[in-house]
């Protein structure tokens, strides 16, 4: 009998010991977790700050953040981020200034990305020949860069090389570049060639699917006016303007001659165009993207 009691006591002690060890382990883990959380709270919030600035598209804040980081330590990755922030903040001159050291040194960063950003900045400054060379360099490094193909095809189109531009846009689309962007650019080639039916066939599905932005809608308005479909113009802008205003705009659009432009000749970021109907003092402002100029999308 005493042996059975002793055995039960021993088992109970082992169980108590196991529970104690388990409790200690849990307590240790909890303590460690709390300590880790406290350490995380004490760490600077640079990553969270960067994510927030990117999400809110606060380019000025990103520029200051990256400059502060570069003052502490030079980093090719951070320098490229700074160059991109300047570009997204519509400062191509600063983009090239910050980018130059990366282009003239050996770095593990993808060279095609550097050349692409260089080309985009040069284009915005109206340096078209330099931009074409930079984009060509990007494609030499990475022939499958869809965004470089799209961008250089815009230059081809503005130089009147429409066949070459069309081939480039189609190749970019094959490489899964954004459908809406490519179809808008192909439609502009159609318009320049006065093939309005093909242009409408490209863009109308985008509008009907609810994917059209102001630029696509404006291009569609021009196309439909050229085709002679006033009702489409009413469906696009009927809630914003009266029938009289829209009809005057429709007559004006029918007379518009689409022209190529580069940033040196027209603003690439203009988002409104003043339509002035002939022989009438009424001005109708329709939110479009440079209706009289071919507005390709990068």
mmCIF file of N, CA and C in Angstrom, residues 76-77 80 99 101-119 133-145 148:
data_model
loop_
_atom_site.group_PDB
_atom_site.id
_atom_site.type_symbol
_atom_site.label_atom_id
_atom_site.label_comp_id
_atom_site.label_asym_id
_atom_site.label_seq_id
_atom_site.Cartn_x
_atom_site.Cartn_y
_atom_site.Cartn_z
ATOM 1 N N UNK A 76 22.971 53.121 -53.327
ATOM 2 C CA UNK A 76 22.446 53.179 -54.698
ATOM 3 C C UNK A 76 20.932 52.999 -54.751
ATOM 4 N N UNK A 77 20.410 52.093 -53.916
ATOM 5 C CA UNK A 77 18.967 51.855 -53.912
ATOM 6 C C UNK A 77 18.203 53.101 -53.487
ATOM 7 N N UNK A 80 18.326 55.805 -56.195
ATOM 8 C CA UNK A 80 17.363 55.544 -57.265
ATOM 9 C C UNK A 80 15.947 55.910 -56.819
ATOM 10 N N UNK A 99 20.454 60.986 -60.629
ATOM 11 C CA UNK A 99 20.670 59.718 -61.317
ATOM 12 C C UNK A 99 22.072 59.586 -61.903
ATOM 13 N N UNK A 101 25.269 59.959 -60.944
ATOM 14 C CA UNK A 101 26.302 59.123 -60.308
ATOM 15 C C UNK A 101 26.060 57.624 -60.475
ATOM 16 N N UNK A 102 24.801 57.212 -60.532
ATOM 17 C CA UNK A 102 24.495 55.793 -60.715
ATOM 18 C C UNK A 102 24.828 55.334 -62.126
ATOM 19 N N UNK A 103 24.625 56.218 -63.092
ATOM 20 C CA UNK A 103 24.880 55.871 -64.489
ATOM 21 C C UNK A 103 26.370 55.811 -64.805
ATOM 22 N N UNK A 104 27.154 56.553 -64.042
ATOM 23 C CA UNK A 104 28.594 56.622 -64.317
ATOM 24 C C UNK A 104 29.412 55.710 -63.411
ATOM 25 N N UNK A 105 28.752 54.862 -62.635
ATOM 26 C CA UNK A 105 29.469 53.958 -61.737
ATOM 27 C C UNK A 105 28.932 52.543 -61.893
ATOM 28 N N UNK A 106 29.700 51.589 -61.404
ATOM 29 C CA UNK A 106 29.238 50.199 -61.432
ATOM 30 C C UNK A 106 28.311 49.977 -60.244
ATOM 31 N N UNK A 107 27.168 49.397 -60.501
ATOM 32 C CA UNK A 107 26.185 49.145 -59.455
ATOM 33 C C UNK A 107 25.425 47.873 -59.786
ATOM 34 N N UNK A 108 24.891 47.255 -58.759
ATOM 35 C CA UNK A 108 24.112 46.028 -58.967
ATOM 36 C C UNK A 108 22.676 46.332 -59.380
ATOM 37 N N UNK A 109 22.312 47.602 -59.407
ATOM 38 C CA UNK A 109 20.957 47.965 -59.822
ATOM 39 C C UNK A 109 20.749 47.617 -61.294
ATOM 40 N N UNK A 110 19.543 47.226 -61.678
ATOM 41 C CA UNK A 110 19.275 46.902 -63.092
ATOM 42 C C UNK A 110 19.550 48.101 -63.993
ATOM 43 N N UNK A 111 20.452 47.931 -64.949
ATOM 44 C CA UNK A 111 20.827 49.052 -65.810
ATOM 45 C C UNK A 111 19.655 49.522 -66.666
ATOM 46 N N UNK A 112 18.789 48.590 -67.055
ATOM 47 C CA UNK A 112 17.662 49.000 -67.892
ATOM 48 C C UNK A 112 16.729 49.946 -67.148
ATOM 49 N N UNK A 113 16.595 49.752 -65.824
ATOM 50 C CA UNK A 113 15.751 50.650 -65.033
ATOM 51 C C UNK A 113 16.365 52.049 -64.970
ATOM 52 N N UNK A 114 17.681 52.108 -64.846
ATOM 53 C CA UNK A 114 18.369 53.402 -64.802
ATOM 54 C C UNK A 114 18.218 54.131 -66.134
ATOM 55 N N UNK A 115 18.451 53.425 -67.226
ATOM 56 C CA UNK A 115 18.330 54.044 -68.552
ATOM 57 C C UNK A 115 16.886 54.467 -68.836
ATOM 58 N N UNK A 116 15.935 53.655 -68.379
ATOM 59 C CA UNK A 116 14.529 53.984 -68.607
ATOM 60 C C UNK A 116 14.159 55.288 -67.904
ATOM 61 N N UNK A 117 14.528 55.410 -66.635
ATOM 62 C CA UNK A 117 14.209 56.631 -65.894
ATOM 63 C C UNK A 117 14.935 57.827 -66.495
ATOM 64 N N UNK A 118 16.181 57.626 -66.928
ATOM 65 C CA UNK A 118 16.922 58.693 -67.593
ATOM 66 C C UNK A 118 16.180 59.151 -68.848
ATOM 67 N N UNK A 119 15.726 58.194 -69.649
ATOM 68 C CA UNK A 119 15.006 58.533 -70.877
ATOM 69 C C UNK A 119 13.713 59.274 -70.613
ATOM 70 N N UNK A 133 17.953 57.734 -77.214
ATOM 71 C CA UNK A 133 19.181 56.961 -76.990
ATOM 72 C C UNK A 133 19.117 56.202 -75.660
ATOM 73 N N UNK A 134 18.613 56.864 -74.632
ATOM 74 C CA UNK A 134 18.531 56.219 -73.315
ATOM 75 C C UNK A 134 17.557 55.047 -73.330
ATOM 76 N N UNK A 135 16.413 55.233 -73.973
ATOM 77 C CA UNK A 135 15.425 54.155 -74.050
ATOM 78 C C UNK A 135 15.942 53.002 -74.903
ATOM 79 N N UNK A 136 16.690 53.322 -75.954
ATOM 80 C CA UNK A 136 17.312 52.273 -76.770
ATOM 81 C C UNK A 136 18.323 51.485 -75.942
ATOM 82 N N UNK A 137 19.073 52.194 -75.091
ATOM 83 C CA UNK A 137 20.039 51.520 -74.215
ATOM 84 C C UNK A 137 19.322 50.592 -73.241
ATOM 85 N N UNK A 138 18.176 51.039 -72.731
ATOM 86 C CA UNK A 138 17.388 50.194 -71.824
ATOM 87 C C UNK A 138 16.943 48.918 -72.524
ATOM 88 N N UNK A 139 16.549 49.042 -73.780
ATOM 89 C CA UNK A 139 16.084 47.877 -74.537
ATOM 90 C C UNK A 139 17.236 46.961 -74.946
ATOM 91 N N UNK A 140 18.424 47.520 -75.107
ATOM 92 C CA UNK A 140 19.585 46.678 -75.391
ATOM 93 C C UNK A 140 19.903 45.792 -74.193
ATOM 94 N N UNK A 141 19.756 46.365 -73.004
ATOM 95 C CA UNK A 141 19.996 45.594 -71.779
ATOM 96 C C UNK A 141 18.871 44.591 -71.547
ATOM 97 N N UNK A 142 17.637 45.048 -71.768
ATOM 98 C CA UNK A 142 16.465 44.195 -71.527
ATOM 99 C C UNK A 142 15.459 44.363 -72.664
ATOM 100 N N UNK A 143 15.573 43.549 -73.714
ATOM 101 C CA UNK A 143 14.658 43.665 -74.859
ATOM 102 C C UNK A 143 13.196 43.418 -74.502
ATOM 103 N N UNK A 144 12.943 42.831 -73.333
ATOM 104 C CA UNK A 144 11.569 42.530 -72.916
ATOM 105 C C UNK A 144 10.992 43.588 -71.983
ATOM 106 N N UNK A 145 11.615 44.754 -71.932
ATOM 107 C CA UNK A 145 11.085 45.840 -71.099
ATOM 108 C C UNK A 145 9.892 46.476 -71.805
ATOM 109 N N UNK A 148 9.688 50.331 -71.608
ATOM 110 C CA UNK A 148 10.638 51.017 -72.485
ATOM 111 C C UNK A 148 10.165 50.959 -73.933
#
